[in-house]
Tab-separated table of C-alpha atoms in Angstrom:
chain	number	residue	atom	x	y	z
A	495	MET	CA	-32.215	-21.944	43.153
A	496	VAL	CA	-30.921	-19.357	46.147
A	497	ALA	CA	-28.182	-17.981	46.244
A	498	ILE	CA	-25.338	-19.517	48.455
A	499	ASP	CA	-24.847	-18.018	51.301
A	500	PRO	CA	-20.549	-17.075	51.426
A	501	LYS	CA	-20.959	-18.100	55.317
A	502	PHE	CA	-21.577	-21.708	54.678
A	503	ALA	CA	-19.460	-21.528	51.493
A	504	ILE	CA	-16.878	-20.442	53.886
A	505	SER	CA	-17.623	-23.758	56.138
A	506	VAL	CA	-17.825	-25.910	53.910
A	507	ARG	CA	-14.367	-24.907	52.664
A	508	HIS	CA	-13.273	-25.278	56.399
A	509	GLU	CA	-14.663	-29.089	56.834
A	510	HIS	CA	-12.889	-30.093	53.743
A	511	GLU	CA	-9.518	-28.377	54.655
A	512	ARG	CA	-10.169	-30.547	58.241
A	513	ARG	CA	-10.629	-33.814	55.946
A	514	PHE	CA	-7.881	-32.670	53.644
A	515	ALA	CA	-4.948	-31.974	55.808
A	516	LEU	CA	-1.722	-32.299	54.904
A	517	THR	CA	1.259	-32.192	57.114
A	518	ARG	CA	4.268	-29.187	57.199
A	519	SER	CA	6.390	-31.756	55.156
A	520	ASP	CA	3.870	-32.623	52.694
A	521	GLN	CA	3.313	-29.282	51.668
A	522	ARG	CA	7.245	-28.831	51.519
A	523	PHE	CA	7.877	-31.968	49.407
A	524	LEU	CA	4.693	-30.452	46.953
A	525	LEU	CA	6.283	-26.708	46.547
A	526	PHE	CA	9.555	-28.119	45.988
A	527	ALA	CA	8.594	-30.094	43.498
A	528	LEU	CA	6.861	-27.435	41.638
A	529	GLY	CA	10.329	-25.521	41.865
A	530	ALA	CA	11.780	-28.752	40.389
A	531	LEU	CA	8.995	-28.616	37.342
A	532	PHE	CA	9.600	-25.177	36.672
A	533	ALA	CA	13.527	-24.942	36.559
A	534	VAL	CA	13.306	-28.225	34.315
A	535	ARG	CA	10.562	-26.604	31.914
A	536	LEU	CA	12.660	-23.134	32.049
A	537	LEU	CA	16.007	-25.147	31.140
A	538	ALA	CA	13.920	-27.136	28.719
A	539	MET	CA	12.811	-23.449	26.824
A	540	PHE	CA	16.600	-23.475	25.859
A	541	TRP	CA	17.641	-26.958	25.224
A	542	TRP	CA	15.469	-28.207	23.124
A	543	PRO	CA	15.087	-27.266	19.366
A	544	PHE	CA	12.497	-26.383	17.364
A	545	THR	CA	11.430	-29.548	15.814
A	546	ASP	CA	9.430	-29.967	12.439
A	547	SER	CA	6.340	-29.185	11.455
A	548	THR	CA	3.721	-28.159	14.624
A	549	GLU	CA	6.261	-25.732	17.021
A	550	ALA	CA	8.229	-24.482	14.384
A	551	ARG	CA	5.939	-23.721	11.710
A	552	TYR	CA	4.232	-21.667	14.470
A	553	ALA	CA	7.719	-20.457	15.449
A	554	GLU	CA	8.388	-19.390	12.253
A	555	ILE	CA	5.445	-17.160	11.539
A	556	ALA	CA	6.296	-15.564	14.810
A	557	ARG	CA	9.614	-14.688	13.859
A	558	LYS	CA	8.359	-13.270	10.263
A	559	MET	CA	6.020	-11.035	11.971
A	560	VAL	CA	8.466	-9.683	13.911
A	561	GLU	CA	10.410	-9.274	11.179
A	562	THR	CA	8.067	-8.024	8.421
A	563	GLY	CA	6.291	-6.015	11.240
A	564	ASP	CA	3.110	-7.023	10.213
A	565	TRP	CA	1.213	-7.746	13.734
A	566	VAL	CA	-2.434	-8.062	11.676
A	567	THR	CA	-2.143	-11.120	9.595
A	568	PRO	CA	0.481	-14.025	10.299
A	569	GLN	CA	2.337	-15.380	7.646
A	570	PHE	CA	2.811	-18.806	6.463
A	571	ASP	CA	5.614	-17.650	4.043
A	572	TYR	CA	6.483	-13.855	2.896
A	573	GLY	CA	3.253	-12.306	1.478
A	574	VAL	CA	0.985	-15.591	1.943
A	575	PRO	CA	-1.165	-14.835	5.118
A	576	PHE	CA	-2.155	-17.630	7.861
A	577	TRP	CA	-5.688	-18.330	8.096
A	578	GLY	CA	-5.645	-21.707	10.018
A	579	LYS	CA	-5.448	-19.518	13.414
A	580	PRO	CA	-6.116	-16.619	15.406
A	581	PRO	CA	-3.433	-14.645	15.891
A	582	LEU	CA	-2.670	-14.445	19.952
A	583	HIS	CA	0.091	-17.166	20.537
A	584	THR	CA	1.480	-15.666	17.753
A	585	TRP	CA	1.532	-12.321	19.064
A	586	LEU	CA	3.318	-13.951	22.682
A	587	SER	CA	5.700	-15.571	20.518
A	588	ALA	CA	6.698	-12.602	18.204
A	589	LEU	CA	6.646	-10.199	21.527
A	590	GLY	CA	8.596	-11.825	22.826
A	591	MET	CA	11.233	-12.089	20.414
A	592	LYS	CA	10.773	-8.487	20.140
A	593	LEU	CA	11.738	-8.144	23.743
A	594	PHE	CA	14.254	-10.649	24.335
A	595	GLY	CA	15.716	-11.677	20.630
A	596	VAL	CA	15.225	-14.057	17.850
A	597	GLY	CA	15.229	-17.746	19.663
A	598	ALA	CA	13.275	-20.199	21.648
A	599	PHE	CA	13.310	-18.365	24.774
A	600	GLY	CA	11.413	-15.232	23.256
A	601	ALA	CA	9.030	-17.129	21.168
A	602	ARG	CA	8.496	-19.461	24.155
A	603	ILE	CA	8.487	-16.963	27.258
A	604	PHE	CA	4.885	-15.563	27.246
A	605	ILE	CA	3.302	-19.304	25.921
A	606	PHE	CA	4.817	-20.119	29.586
A	607	ALA	CA	3.638	-17.471	31.222
A	608	ALA	CA	-0.232	-18.503	29.799
A	609	SER	CA	0.763	-21.834	31.517
A	610	LEU	CA	1.481	-20.767	35.065
A	611	GLY	CA	-1.498	-18.400	34.536
A	612	VAL	CA	-3.724	-21.441	34.214
A	613	LEU	CA	-1.885	-22.981	37.453
A	614	CYS	CA	-2.589	-19.801	38.922
A	615	LEU	CA	-5.886	-19.401	38.581
A	616	ILE	CA	-7.105	-22.800	39.126
A	617	PHE	CA	-4.371	-23.048	42.165
A	618	THR	CA	-6.604	-20.018	43.745
A	619	TRP	CA	-9.975	-21.347	42.648
A	620	VAL	CA	-9.291	-24.258	44.266
A	621	ARG	CA	-8.218	-22.257	47.510
A	622	GLN	CA	-11.227	-20.546	47.607
A	623	HIS	CA	-13.540	-23.382	47.517
A	624	ARG	CA	-11.610	-26.443	49.073
A	625	GLY	CA	-8.419	-24.977	51.094
A	626	ALA	CA	-5.480	-24.315	50.360
A	627	ASP	CA	-3.627	-28.233	51.114
A	628	GLN	CA	-6.395	-29.543	48.105
A	629	ALA	CA	-5.053	-26.146	46.119
A	630	LEU	CA	-1.571	-26.998	46.047
A	631	VAL	CA	-2.041	-31.097	45.241
A	632	VAL	CA	-4.347	-29.945	42.182
A	633	THR	CA	-1.395	-27.243	41.318
A	634	THR	CA	0.806	-29.991	41.845
A	635	VAL	CA	-0.155	-32.826	39.704
A	636	LEU	CA	-1.594	-30.560	36.805
A	637	ALA	CA	1.661	-28.971	36.832
A	638	SER	CA	3.347	-32.620	36.440
A	639	SER	CA	0.795	-34.765	34.051
A	640	PHE	CA	2.479	-35.414	30.495
A	641	MET	CA	0.768	-33.497	28.236
A	642	PHE	CA	0.312	-30.062	30.037
A	643	PHE	CA	4.208	-30.311	31.285
A	644	GLY	CA	5.212	-30.570	27.696
A	645	ALA	CA	2.684	-28.381	26.437
A	646	SER	CA	3.809	-25.582	28.945
A	647	ALA	CA	6.052	-23.787	26.687
A	648	PHE	CA	5.324	-25.484	23.556
A	649	VAL	CA	4.900	-22.879	20.575
A	650	MET	CA	1.241	-23.874	19.367
A	651	THR	CA	-2.067	-22.301	20.037
A	652	ASP	CA	-3.450	-24.936	22.250
A	653	MET	CA	-2.200	-23.203	25.786
A	654	VAL	CA	-3.285	-19.803	25.114
A	655	MET	CA	-6.896	-21.374	24.386
A	656	VAL	CA	-6.658	-23.272	27.781
A	657	LEU	CA	-5.959	-20.159	29.856
A	658	GLY	CA	-9.017	-18.628	27.828
A	659	THR	CA	-10.961	-21.631	28.431
A	660	THR	CA	-10.192	-22.060	32.300
A	661	LEU	CA	-10.975	-18.378	33.288
A	662	THR	CA	-14.073	-18.343	31.502
A	663	MET	CA	-14.931	-21.668	33.682
A	664	ILE	CA	-13.414	-20.235	36.926
A	665	GLY	CA	-15.154	-16.756	36.187
A	666	PHE	CA	-18.512	-18.203	35.712
A	667	TYR	CA	-18.799	-21.045	38.411
A	668	ASN	CA	-17.800	-17.872	40.690
A	669	CYS	CA	-20.341	-15.098	39.266
A	670	MET	CA	-22.605	-18.313	39.465
A	671	MET	CA	-22.276	-18.909	43.349
A	672	ASP	CA	-22.908	-15.230	44.384
A	673	SER	CA	-19.237	-14.927	45.232
A	674	PRO	CA	-18.546	-11.204	46.862
A	675	TYR	CA	-16.683	-10.087	43.288
A	676	ARG	CA	-19.490	-11.667	41.161
A	677	SER	CA	-19.911	-8.634	38.568
A	678	ALA	CA	-16.316	-8.662	38.251
A	679	TRP	CA	-16.073	-12.454	37.600
A	680	GLY	CA	-18.963	-12.080	35.022
A	681	ARG	CA	-16.464	-10.028	33.072
A	682	TRP	CA	-13.372	-12.391	33.888
A	683	PHE	CA	-15.860	-14.918	32.183
A	684	PHE	CA	-16.284	-12.966	28.784
A	685	VAL	CA	-12.456	-11.886	28.922
A	686	GLY	CA	-11.316	-15.648	29.200
A	687	ILE	CA	-14.143	-16.465	25.866
A	688	ALA	CA	-12.277	-13.502	24.252
A	689	ILE	CA	-8.754	-14.618	24.373
A	690	GLY	CA	-10.452	-18.053	23.360
A	691	LEU	CA	-11.637	-16.838	20.431
A	692	LEU	CA	-8.016	-15.124	19.648
A	693	ALA	CA	-6.580	-17.833	20.398
A	694	LYS	CA	-8.095	-21.023	18.637
A	695	GLY	CA	-11.140	-19.733	17.770
A	696	PRO	CA	-15.158	-20.212	17.958
A	697	VAL	CA	-14.117	-23.590	19.344
A	698	ALA	CA	-13.336	-22.873	22.381
A	699	LEU	CA	-16.479	-21.105	23.147
A	700	VAL	CA	-18.256	-24.355	21.759
A	701	ILE	CA	-16.530	-26.711	24.386
A	702	THR	CA	-17.035	-24.105	27.632
A	703	MET	CA	-21.038	-24.333	25.937
A	704	ILE	CA	-21.029	-28.046	25.806
A	705	ALA	CA	-19.533	-27.796	29.852
A	706	LEU	CA	-21.942	-25.167	30.996
A	707	LEU	CA	-25.501	-26.087	29.523
A	708	PRO	CA	-25.791	-29.565	30.392
A	709	TRP	CA	-24.568	-28.132	33.845
A	710	LEU	CA	-27.638	-25.528	34.167
A	711	ALA	CA	-30.126	-27.960	33.471
A	712	VAL	CA	-28.938	-30.726	35.887
A	713	THR	CA	-28.709	-27.821	38.383
A	714	GLY	CA	-31.780	-25.956	37.669
A	715	ARG	CA	-29.867	-22.379	37.617
A	716	TRP	CA	-30.841	-20.802	34.603
A	717	ARG	CA	-32.927	-17.872	36.616
A	718	GLU	CA	-29.294	-16.655	38.337
A	719	LEU	CA	-27.953	-16.138	34.661
A	720	GLN	CA	-29.631	-13.190	35.321
A	721	GLY	CA	-27.063	-11.843	37.377
A	722	PHE	CA	-24.723	-11.932	35.101
A	723	PRO	CA	-23.079	-8.453	33.407
A	724	TRP	CA	-24.087	-9.395	29.725
A	725	LEU	CA	-23.668	-5.855	28.851
A	726	SER	CA	-20.214	-5.244	30.149
A	727	GLY	CA	-19.469	-8.640	28.998
A	728	LEU	CA	-20.556	-8.396	25.387
A	729	LEU	CA	-18.707	-5.352	25.011
A	730	ILE	CA	-15.815	-6.048	26.336
A	731	ALA	CA	-15.634	-9.520	24.500
A	732	ALA	CA	-16.763	-7.562	21.627
A	733	ALA	CA	-14.318	-4.968	21.657
A	734	LEU	CA	-11.394	-7.414	21.763
A	735	THR	CA	-12.217	-9.669	19.161
A	736	LEU	CA	-13.870	-8.302	16.874
A	737	PRO	CA	-11.183	-5.321	15.727
A	738	TRP	CA	-8.896	-8.289	14.700
A	739	TYR	CA	-11.434	-10.580	12.639
A	740	ILE	CA	-12.253	-7.667	10.602
A	741	LEU	CA	-9.316	-6.021	9.820
A	742	THR	CA	-8.064	-9.531	8.102
A	743	GLU	CA	-11.227	-10.376	6.413
A	744	ILE	CA	-10.639	-6.267	4.722
A	745	LYS	CA	-6.715	-7.126	3.983
A	746	THR	CA	-7.281	-10.587	3.239
A	747	PRO	CA	-10.806	-11.626	1.879
A	748	GLY	CA	-11.663	-15.113	2.259
A	749	PHE	CA	-10.322	-16.054	5.907
A	750	LEU	CA	-13.864	-16.036	7.724
A	751	ARG	CA	-15.116	-18.619	4.984
A	752	TYR	CA	-11.669	-20.649	5.081
A	753	PHE	CA	-11.492	-20.636	9.130
A	754	LEU	CA	-15.030	-20.841	10.434
A	755	VAL	CA	-16.374	-23.622	7.636
A	756	GLY	CA	-12.670	-25.485	6.510
A	757	GLU	CA	-10.899	-25.122	10.398
A	758	HIS	CA	-14.348	-25.561	12.356
A	759	PHE	CA	-16.335	-27.448	10.696
A	760	GLN	CA	-14.274	-29.754	7.293
A	761	ARG	CA	-11.143	-30.384	9.310
A	762	PHE	CA	-13.075	-32.276	12.519
A	763	VAL	CA	-15.432	-34.420	10.436
A	764	VAL	CA	-13.925	-34.881	6.642
A	765	PRO	CA	-11.932	-37.772	7.127
A	766	GLY	CA	-8.399	-37.197	5.469
A	767	TRP	CA	-9.127	-33.687	4.740
A	768	GLN	CA	-7.708	-31.965	1.592
A	769	GLY	CA	-8.893	-28.838	1.947
A	770	ASP	CA	-5.974	-27.649	4.463
A	771	LEU	CA	-3.930	-24.508	2.868
A	772	TYR	CA	-1.038	-25.241	5.452
A	773	GLY	CA	-0.209	-29.170	5.384
A	774	SER	CA	-2.532	-32.095	5.718
A	775	GLY	CA	-5.869	-33.915	7.828
A	776	HIS	CA	-4.673	-36.151	10.533
A	777	GLN	CA	-6.701	-38.972	9.888
A	778	GLN	CA	-7.763	-40.755	13.108
A	779	PRO	CA	-10.423	-43.431	14.256
A	780	LYS	CA	-13.280	-41.562	15.264
A	781	GLY	CA	-13.413	-41.466	19.441
A	782	LEU	CA	-9.791	-41.711	20.013
A	783	ILE	CA	-9.588	-38.783	21.341
A	784	TRP	CA	-10.752	-40.274	24.890
A	785	LEU	CA	-7.694	-43.103	24.654
A	786	TYR	CA	-5.560	-39.265	24.057
A	787	ALA	CA	-7.380	-37.673	27.139
A	788	SER	CA	-6.125	-40.510	29.753
A	789	ALA	CA	-2.378	-40.789	28.420
A	790	THR	CA	-2.515	-36.886	28.085
A	791	PHE	CA	-3.075	-37.363	31.596
A	792	LEU	CA	-0.567	-39.927	32.877
A	793	PRO	CA	0.754	-40.809	35.097
A	794	TRP	CA	-2.347	-39.229	37.822
A	795	SER	CA	-4.597	-40.895	35.214
A	796	LEU	CA	-3.725	-44.113	36.731
A	797	PHE	CA	-4.550	-42.400	40.059
A	798	PHE	CA	-8.790	-43.014	39.475
A	799	LEU	CA	-8.525	-46.677	40.019
A	800	ALA	CA	-7.890	-46.474	43.052
A	801	LEU	CA	-10.910	-44.469	43.428
A	802	LEU	CA	-13.152	-47.074	41.708
A	803	PRO	CA	-13.982	-49.023	44.787
A	804	ARG	CA	-15.304	-46.192	46.349
A	805	ALA	CA	-17.513	-44.293	43.593
A	806	ALA	CA	-20.610	-45.451	44.460
A	807	SER	CA	-20.569	-44.495	48.299
A	808	CYS	CA	-18.389	-41.191	47.408
A	809	VAL	CA	-21.519	-40.048	45.471
A	810	ASN	CA	-24.148	-40.949	47.791
A	811	GLU	CA	-22.112	-39.383	50.308
A	812	MET	CA	-22.109	-36.052	48.552
A	813	THR	CA	-23.763	-32.723	49.631
A	814	GLY	CA	-26.196	-30.485	46.893
A	815	SER	CA	-22.998	-28.270	46.771
A	816	ASP	CA	-20.463	-31.055	46.259
A	817	ARG	CA	-22.920	-32.465	43.824
A	818	ASP	CA	-23.009	-29.252	42.121
A	819	TRP	CA	-18.964	-28.807	42.251
A	820	HIS	CA	-18.369	-32.283	41.218
A	821	SER	CA	-20.800	-32.194	38.232
A	822	TYR	CA	-19.124	-28.944	36.939
A	823	LEU	CA	-16.014	-30.592	37.173
A	824	ALA	CA	-17.277	-34.003	35.257
A	825	LEU	CA	-18.886	-32.063	32.628
A	826	TRP	CA	-15.695	-29.728	32.027
A	827	VAL	CA	-13.681	-32.426	31.638
A	828	VAL	CA	-15.567	-34.580	28.917
A	829	ALA	CA	-16.406	-31.098	26.948
A	830	PRO	CA	-13.279	-31.035	24.342
A	831	LEU	CA	-14.297	-35.139	24.156
A	832	ILE	CA	-17.530	-35.402	23.329
A	833	LEU	CA	-16.585	-32.430	20.774
A	834	PHE	CA	-14.020	-34.473	19.159
A	835	THR	CA	-15.464	-37.632	19.301
A	836	PRO	CA	-16.767	-37.776	16.248
A	837	ALA	CA	-13.782	-36.211	14.739
A	838	ALA	CA	-12.048	-37.680	12.049
A	839	ASN	CA	-8.813	-34.876	12.175
A	840	ILE	CA	-7.644	-34.973	15.470
A	841	LEU	CA	-4.197	-34.217	17.793
A	842	PRO	CA	-3.475	-35.451	21.637
A	843	ALA	CA	-3.261	-31.794	22.731
A	844	TYR	CA	-6.912	-31.776	21.985
A	845	ALA	CA	-8.103	-33.129	25.444
A	846	LEU	CA	-5.573	-30.432	26.666
A	847	PRO	CA	-9.130	-27.695	27.823
A	848	GLY	CA	-10.306	-30.271	29.865
A	849	LEU	CA	-6.398	-30.967	32.069
A	850	PRO	CA	-7.384	-28.465	34.366
A	851	ALA	CA	-10.695	-29.652	35.473
A	852	VAL	CA	-9.421	-32.990	35.543
A	853	ALA	CA	-6.836	-32.678	38.082
A	854	VAL	CA	-9.171	-30.932	39.867
A	855	LEU	CA	-11.596	-33.681	39.939
A	856	LEU	CA	-8.896	-36.217	41.112
A	857	VAL	CA	-7.768	-34.366	44.074
A	858	SER	CA	-11.362	-33.561	45.390
A	859	LEU	CA	-12.897	-37.104	44.822
A	860	TRP	CA	-10.296	-38.389	46.972
A	861	ALA	CA	-10.345	-36.179	48.847
A	862	GLN	CA	-14.333	-37.038	49.434
A	863	GLY	CA	-13.638	-40.854	49.054
A	864	ARG	CA	-10.478	-41.378	51.400
A	865	GLY	CA	-10.067	-37.994	53.157
A	866	ARG	CA	-6.149	-37.557	54.236
A	867	PRO	CA	-3.824	-39.557	52.067
A	868	GLY	CA	-2.431	-42.208	53.789
A	869	TRP	CA	1.449	-43.425	53.654
A	870	TRP	CA	1.171	-44.905	50.489
A	871	ALA	CA	-0.934	-42.568	48.701
A	872	ARG	CA	2.113	-39.897	49.634
A	873	SER	CA	4.551	-42.662	48.664
A	874	ALA	CA	3.030	-43.409	45.072
A	875	VAL	CA	2.945	-39.266	44.685
A	876	PHE	CA	6.136	-39.197	45.733
A	877	MET	CA	7.265	-41.897	42.917
A	878	ALA	CA	4.735	-40.154	40.398
A	879	ILE	CA	6.402	-36.369	40.413
A	880	VAL	CA	10.081	-37.696	41.226
A	881	PHE	CA	9.316	-40.142	37.978
A	882	VAL	CA	7.854	-37.448	35.506
A	883	GLY	CA	10.937	-34.430	36.847
A	884	LEU	CA	13.383	-37.329	36.120
A	885	ALA	CA	11.928	-38.822	32.964
A	886	PHE	CA	11.856	-34.773	31.527
A	887	LEU	CA	15.407	-33.709	32.901
A	888	SER	CA	16.812	-36.518	31.551
A	889	LEU	CA	15.223	-35.866	28.035
A	890	THR	CA	16.321	-31.929	28.377
A	891	ILE	CA	19.596	-33.332	28.825
A	892	LEU	CA	19.920	-35.580	26.022
A	893	ALA	CA	18.678	-32.237	23.935
A	894	ARG	CA	21.074	-30.325	24.983
A	895	TYR	CA	24.115	-32.946	24.135
A	896	GLN	CA	22.969	-35.785	22.387
A	897	PRO	CA	20.030	-34.062	19.810
A	898	GLY	CA	19.459	-36.431	17.348
A	899	SER	CA	18.803	-39.266	19.877
A	900	ILE	CA	15.875	-37.307	20.792
A	901	THR	CA	14.310	-35.926	17.398
A	902	ASP	CA	15.957	-36.019	13.959
A	903	ARG	CA	13.046	-33.451	12.704
A	904	SER	CA	14.598	-30.345	13.810
A	905	GLU	CA	17.397	-28.697	11.096
A	906	ARG	CA	19.447	-26.854	14.287
A	907	GLY	CA	22.188	-28.583	14.381
A	908	LEU	CA	22.546	-28.707	10.475
A	909	VAL	CA	22.536	-25.241	9.960
A	910	THR	CA	24.629	-24.491	13.289
A	911	ALA	CA	27.411	-26.825	11.397
A	912	ALA	CA	26.531	-25.001	8.461
A	913	GLN	CA	27.055	-21.442	10.112
A	914	SER	CA	30.358	-22.387	11.661
A	915	TYR	CA	32.052	-22.322	8.111
A	916	ASP	CA	30.287	-18.838	7.432
A	917	PRO	CA	27.585	-17.035	9.145
A	918	ASP	CA	26.367	-16.025	6.129
A	919	VAL	CA	25.991	-19.423	4.136
A	920	GLN	CA	23.724	-19.812	1.875
A	921	ILE	CA	21.703	-22.888	2.641
A	922	THR	CA	19.882	-24.753	-0.064
A	923	TYR	CA	17.707	-27.970	1.430
A	924	TRP	CA	16.772	-30.833	-1.607
A	925	GLY	CA	12.643	-32.045	-0.579
A	926	GLY	CA	9.611	-30.168	0.883
A	927	ARG	CA	9.104	-27.183	3.218
A	928	SER	CA	10.847	-27.780	6.492
A	929	PHE	CA	9.870	-24.716	9.180
A	930	SER	CA	12.742	-25.496	11.625
A	931	ALA	CA	15.352	-24.584	9.115
A	932	GLU	CA	13.532	-21.724	8.112
A	933	PHE	CA	13.558	-20.279	11.882
A	934	TYR	CA	17.006	-21.423	12.315
A	935	THR	CA	18.154	-19.549	9.041
A	936	ARG	CA	16.095	-16.545	10.099
A	937	GLY	CA	14.650	-16.927	6.491
A	938	ARG	CA	17.732	-16.762	5.145
A	939	VAL	CA	17.144	-20.686	2.953
A	940	GLN	CA	16.277	-22.125	-0.405
A	941	PHE	CA	14.294	-25.611	-1.088
A	942	THR	CA	14.622	-26.878	-4.287
A	943	GLU	CA	13.801	-30.817	-5.870
A	944	ARG	CA	15.615	-29.318	-9.294
A	945	THR	CA	19.263	-30.446	-10.231
A	946	ALA	CA	19.456	-27.626	-12.321
A	947	THR	CA	18.854	-25.443	-9.218
A	948	PHE	CA	22.373	-26.556	-8.586
A	949	ASP	CA	24.233	-25.068	-11.482
A	950	SER	CA	23.603	-21.119	-9.966
A	951	LEU	CA	25.491	-22.227	-7.397
A	952	ALA	CA	29.351	-22.112	-8.215
A	953	ASP	CA	29.056	-18.811	-9.189
A	954	ASN	CA	26.350	-16.698	-7.109
A	955	GLY	CA	29.452	-15.389	-5.260
A	956	LEU	CA	28.324	-16.802	-1.717
A	957	ARG	CA	30.022	-19.871	0.020
A	958	ASP	CA	26.899	-22.446	-0.369
A	959	ALA	CA	25.792	-25.089	1.426
A	960	VAL	CA	22.915	-27.548	0.378
A	961	ALA	CA	21.210	-30.202	2.979
A	962	ILE	CA	20.634	-33.922	0.792
A	963	PRO	CA	18.225	-36.746	2.213
A	964	ALA	CA	20.745	-39.597	2.862
A	965	SER	CA	18.823	-42.254	1.236
A	966	ILE	CA	19.536	-40.143	-2.066
A	967	ALA	CA	22.628	-38.523	-1.872
A	968	SER	CA	24.324	-40.756	-4.152
A	969	GLU	CA	22.278	-40.118	-7.074
A	970	LEU	CA	22.993	-35.834	-6.534
A	971	VAL	CA	26.272	-35.912	-5.691
A	972	PRO	CA	27.230	-35.473	-9.260
A	973	PHE	CA	25.170	-32.617	-9.966
A	974	LEU	CA	27.157	-30.705	-7.109
A	975	GLY	CA	30.283	-30.718	-8.658
A	976	PRO	CA	33.841	-31.026	-7.384
A	977	ARG	CA	33.742	-28.138	-4.316
A	978	PHE	CA	31.680	-29.209	-2.266
A	979	ASP	CA	32.493	-31.230	0.373
A	980	PRO	CA	30.404	-33.879	2.965
A	981	ALA	CA	30.233	-32.331	5.966
A	982	GLY	CA	28.591	-34.516	8.057
A	983	ARG	CA	25.472	-36.447	8.357
A	984	PHE	CA	22.253	-35.182	10.631
A	985	GLY	CA	19.153	-36.505	10.929
A	986	HIS	CA	18.425	-38.102	7.752
A	987	ARG	CA	20.025	-35.659	6.035
A	988	ILE	CA	23.851	-34.881	5.416
A	989	LEU	CA	25.551	-31.575	4.723
A	990	PHE	CA	27.656	-30.915	2.008
A	991	VAL	CA	29.522	-27.081	1.831
A	992	GLU	CA	31.026	-25.141	-0.664
A	993	ASP	CA	35.115	-24.659	-0.507
A	994	LEU	CA	35.634	-21.573	-2.315
A	995	ASP	CA	39.286	-21.386	-2.340
A	996	ARG	CA	39.005	-24.663	-4.659
A	997	GLU	CA	40.242	-24.180	-7.798
A	998	VAL	CA	38.146	-25.829	-10.564
A	999	THR	CA	38.784	-27.212	-13.718
A	1000	ARG	CA	36.187	-26.867	-16.354
């Protein structure tokens, strides 16, 4: 294949701009929608509580990093290394809490920044190749899709990995298209790989290779790989990733075997995998990832149905450059789905790496097959964006004023109630570990399943509080003693608080 003439690329972009031109009112609405979505997500960062177990677990691991000052090995518990994931998302949350204080905003702000980075990358890329109007629509569609909006400030690994895979895919395409900054984009390709390796591990690299290798085979662009800055790029990726992997294996031997074999092979192919050191496997029917992907892109996945009548003619009308563009996007979309189709342990968030591409693909195909949006298309887009915005705003308001109606898997309300009696109250939970309880007490909580533990509470010199599941409260209350009074029900637990002024007759 010969390199694309930059002048030809510009003319192609101008043609797409002409065929998909938005009105001023459409542009203003989309900009307003993005601003409103940003405001709602920012508000939710403060008001949504950490819930057990995923987000609370990662937030608590980051809090422990700040508390202990150990920035090499994330800790599942004090002195217990967390080998499940690399630390980039933990570093971001820990840095946020270091700068802004231990709390929801600090833990989430740099994850949110990663999602904004994805949106900026996609907007810039689409504007470069398809024009500003398509870029604005794509950015709004992506930002308002259910999974992307929900995950955009969720303390977990996936959004940070999406930043890496998006940078990798954009960097590769721009380098292959012989852009004016080809070498620079080639190096950004390797930076994206490094981000993925530090965010979630080799799975990020595998996802991109599943997309890139078939695309190279279909388009015959193998020779153009010679223009990649392989030496400097590989050195950049190695310099950014290897130090942490080596330091962690030296500090906690056994990490590499567990992480590479357990987390990257057994987790996905062994149903109900029992080797997970930090939880349990999510046994699901194989192939469910495709259904998850359709759900994560709602409400926009429904818009693909409107393209079906024009699908065949749309493909036939594509030029060579259009075919390369759309095939690249399609392979980017299906790469994570192909990887996780045979997986037994999956979550909906595993479809996230393909969401940026599916947003671009939807808008690009729409522009190719239907051209400028008509009245009904603009009305449908308006209703979809308003629906998403109002739905998340309503949930956010409920999370602030009636959190129990949203979830019973957060201990924020219980901890706040216990601390209203005494900021230094010692809280004891009956049953298994709660990461949200650990986070909101800053590690000052204990868990037990032995009634003998209650005997030591009366004479420890502290005001104690005990959280007991409501289903077994009647069985355990006699073991608490006469000093403990019920202080309310929070989710499925009842809180009992010690009255230190009450005289106890033995």
